[in-house]
Amino acid sequence: MSAAWRIGYGFDAHRLVPGRPFILGGVTIPSERGPFGHSDADVLAHALSDAILGACALGDLGLHFPDSDARWKGADSMHLLAACAGMARERGYALGNVDATVVVQAPRIAPHIVAIRTSVASVLRIEIDAVSVKAKTSEGMGYTGDGTGIAAYAVACLTRSKVP
Ligand code: MG
């Protein structure tokens, strides 16, 4: 029988381009540039999705929602995150907590952290105190520092709530 506790890890990055909405954890943040992608390019939702899928050894977001599929063009990534959490629940896992770090130089994320945590908690159907989101810069270094892109890293802890 597999372990009662499972941990999953996720990473995502997108280019930042002018004229795209900046959506993070389902929250739209005012910005001149936004992440480019097939879906809404919500890096936090994507990293969290991969963390949850990873905890269940279910592959990654691209496996379940390929960007070659027109159905996911412009997709609300929070719906995809909800679907990943649903897959975990179907397999007998309960979500314990998630923790994520977003790395971007601008815009400032800190004023929106509570809204983002609330949004993620709602989609994952867990309490807000089980959702941690931190924002960092890379002090001007690399693609997250020069305005070229945004990255997110996430871990998810799941428990086996029942034997499937
Ligand atoms: Mg992505």
XYZ file of C-alpha atoms and ligand atoms in Angstrom:
165
model
C 0.000 0.000 0.000
C 1.312 3.429 -0.855
C 2.221 5.968 1.804
C -0.469 7.932 3.640
C 1.297 11.202 2.829
C 2.294 12.338 -0.644
C 4.210 15.395 -1.744
C 4.202 16.876 -5.224
C 6.285 19.550 -6.869
C 5.477 21.875 -9.755
C 7.238 24.507 -11.804
C 6.067 26.787 -14.589
C 7.339 29.795 -16.517
C 5.912 32.036 -19.197
C 7.168 34.931 -21.268
C 5.791 38.370 -20.402
C 4.537 40.347 -23.392
C 2.707 43.684 -23.812
C -1.059 43.627 -24.113
C -1.777 40.375 -22.296
C -3.793 40.325 -19.059
C -1.686 39.501 -16.004
C -3.579 36.684 -14.279
C -2.091 34.979 -11.239
C -3.992 32.415 -9.197
C -7.142 33.549 -10.983
C -6.647 37.182 -9.929
C -6.137 39.850 -12.588
C -3.401 42.289 -11.588
C -2.937 45.643 -13.359
C 0.155 45.420 -15.550
C 1.353 46.650 -18.947
C 2.674 43.180 -19.678
C 1.169 39.766 -19.090
C 2.166 36.122 -19.481
C 1.933 34.759 -23.015
C 0.533 31.291 -23.559
C -2.059 29.042 -25.165
C -4.287 29.247 -22.098
C -4.520 32.331 -19.873
C -0.888 31.487 -18.930
C -1.536 31.608 -15.184
C 1.854 30.346 -13.970
C 0.700 29.877 -10.393
C -2.290 27.766 -11.414
C -0.019 25.720 -13.689
C 2.664 25.129 -11.041
C 0.028 24.182 -8.453
C -1.640 21.830 -10.939
C 1.660 20.078 -11.607
C 2.339 19.816 -7.867
C -1.024 18.135 -7.263
C -0.668 15.828 -10.263
C 2.898 15.082 -9.173
C 1.802 14.032 -5.703
C -0.474 11.460 -7.345
C 2.127 10.479 -9.980
C -0.374 11.468 -12.665
C 2.016 13.214 -15.030
C 1.709 16.915 -15.701
C -0.762 19.517 -16.895
C 0.360 19.248 -20.516
C -0.439 15.541 -20.511
C -4.050 16.095 -19.457
C -4.683 19.446 -21.176
C -2.303 19.593 -24.177
C -1.713 23.039 -25.670
C -2.110 21.410 -29.100
C -5.801 20.973 -28.278
C -7.993 23.911 -29.342
C -10.343 23.192 -26.408
C -7.791 24.691 -24.010
C -7.047 27.842 -26.035
C -7.645 30.778 -23.709
C -8.648 28.331 -20.981
C -9.225 29.586 -17.453
C -6.350 27.803 -15.748
C -8.183 27.840 -12.430
C -10.679 25.455 -14.044
C -7.767 23.209 -14.987
C -6.450 23.429 -11.415
C -9.880 22.449 -10.087
C -9.897 19.498 -12.490
C -6.485 18.351 -11.236
C -7.676 18.550 -7.628
C -10.730 16.551 -8.698
C -8.497 13.850 -10.223
C -6.631 13.594 -6.916
C -9.865 13.320 -4.942
C -11.175 10.620 -7.294
C -8.102 8.580 -6.449
C -8.729 8.871 -2.725
C -6.444 11.781 -1.907
C -7.337 14.804 0.184
C -5.430 18.040 -0.264
C -3.559 19.053 2.886
C -1.769 22.268 1.999
C 0.002 23.987 -0.851
C 2.937 26.379 -0.828
C 4.122 28.397 -3.801
C 6.664 31.024 -4.758
C 6.160 33.358 -7.712
C 9.253 35.041 -9.148
C 8.710 38.219 -11.151
C 10.239 41.689 -11.165
C 7.028 43.612 -11.923
C 4.212 44.178 -11.185
C 4.362 43.978 -7.405
C 2.459 40.898 -6.258
C 2.445 41.527 -2.506
C -0.705 43.729 -2.454
C -2.634 40.896 -4.150
C -1.440 37.924 -2.086
C -4.560 37.645 0.078
C -6.835 37.779 -2.977
C -4.718 35.129 -4.701
C -4.711 32.843 -1.638
C -8.477 33.256 -1.314
C -8.958 32.420 -4.992
C -6.735 29.325 -4.846
C -8.302 28.111 -1.588
C -11.752 28.412 -3.114
C -10.827 26.412 -6.218
C -9.008 23.737 -4.217
C -11.797 23.644 -1.608
C -9.376 24.041 1.302
C -8.987 26.698 3.981
C -7.016 29.840 3.208
C -4.544 28.974 5.979
C -3.656 25.864 3.944
C -2.651 28.038 0.980
C 0.667 29.862 1.057
C 1.778 32.107 -1.791
C 4.984 34.124 -1.675
C 6.301 36.586 -4.212
C 9.970 37.212 -4.854
C 12.079 39.092 -7.329
C 15.376 37.746 -8.627
C 17.019 41.126 -8.030
C 17.159 41.952 -11.712
C 18.930 38.735 -12.677
C 17.848 36.435 -15.472
C 14.526 36.207 -17.303
C 12.481 36.820 -14.164
C 14.577 39.868 -13.360
C 14.757 41.689 -16.678
C 11.003 41.645 -17.351
C 11.217 38.861 -19.934
C 9.289 36.314 -17.933
C 7.615 35.039 -14.807
C 8.153 31.747 -12.963
C 6.299 29.878 -10.246
C 7.317 26.986 -8.021
C 4.871 25.007 -5.900
C 4.588 22.052 -3.583
C 1.425 20.246 -2.557
C 0.933 17.862 0.344
C -1.830 15.300 -0.003
C -3.110 12.597 2.314
C -4.762 9.372 1.358
C -8.287 9.851 2.638
C -9.556 6.434 1.623
C -8.360 3.299 -0.098
C -9.610 3.633 -3.685
Mg 2.167 27.172 -18.103
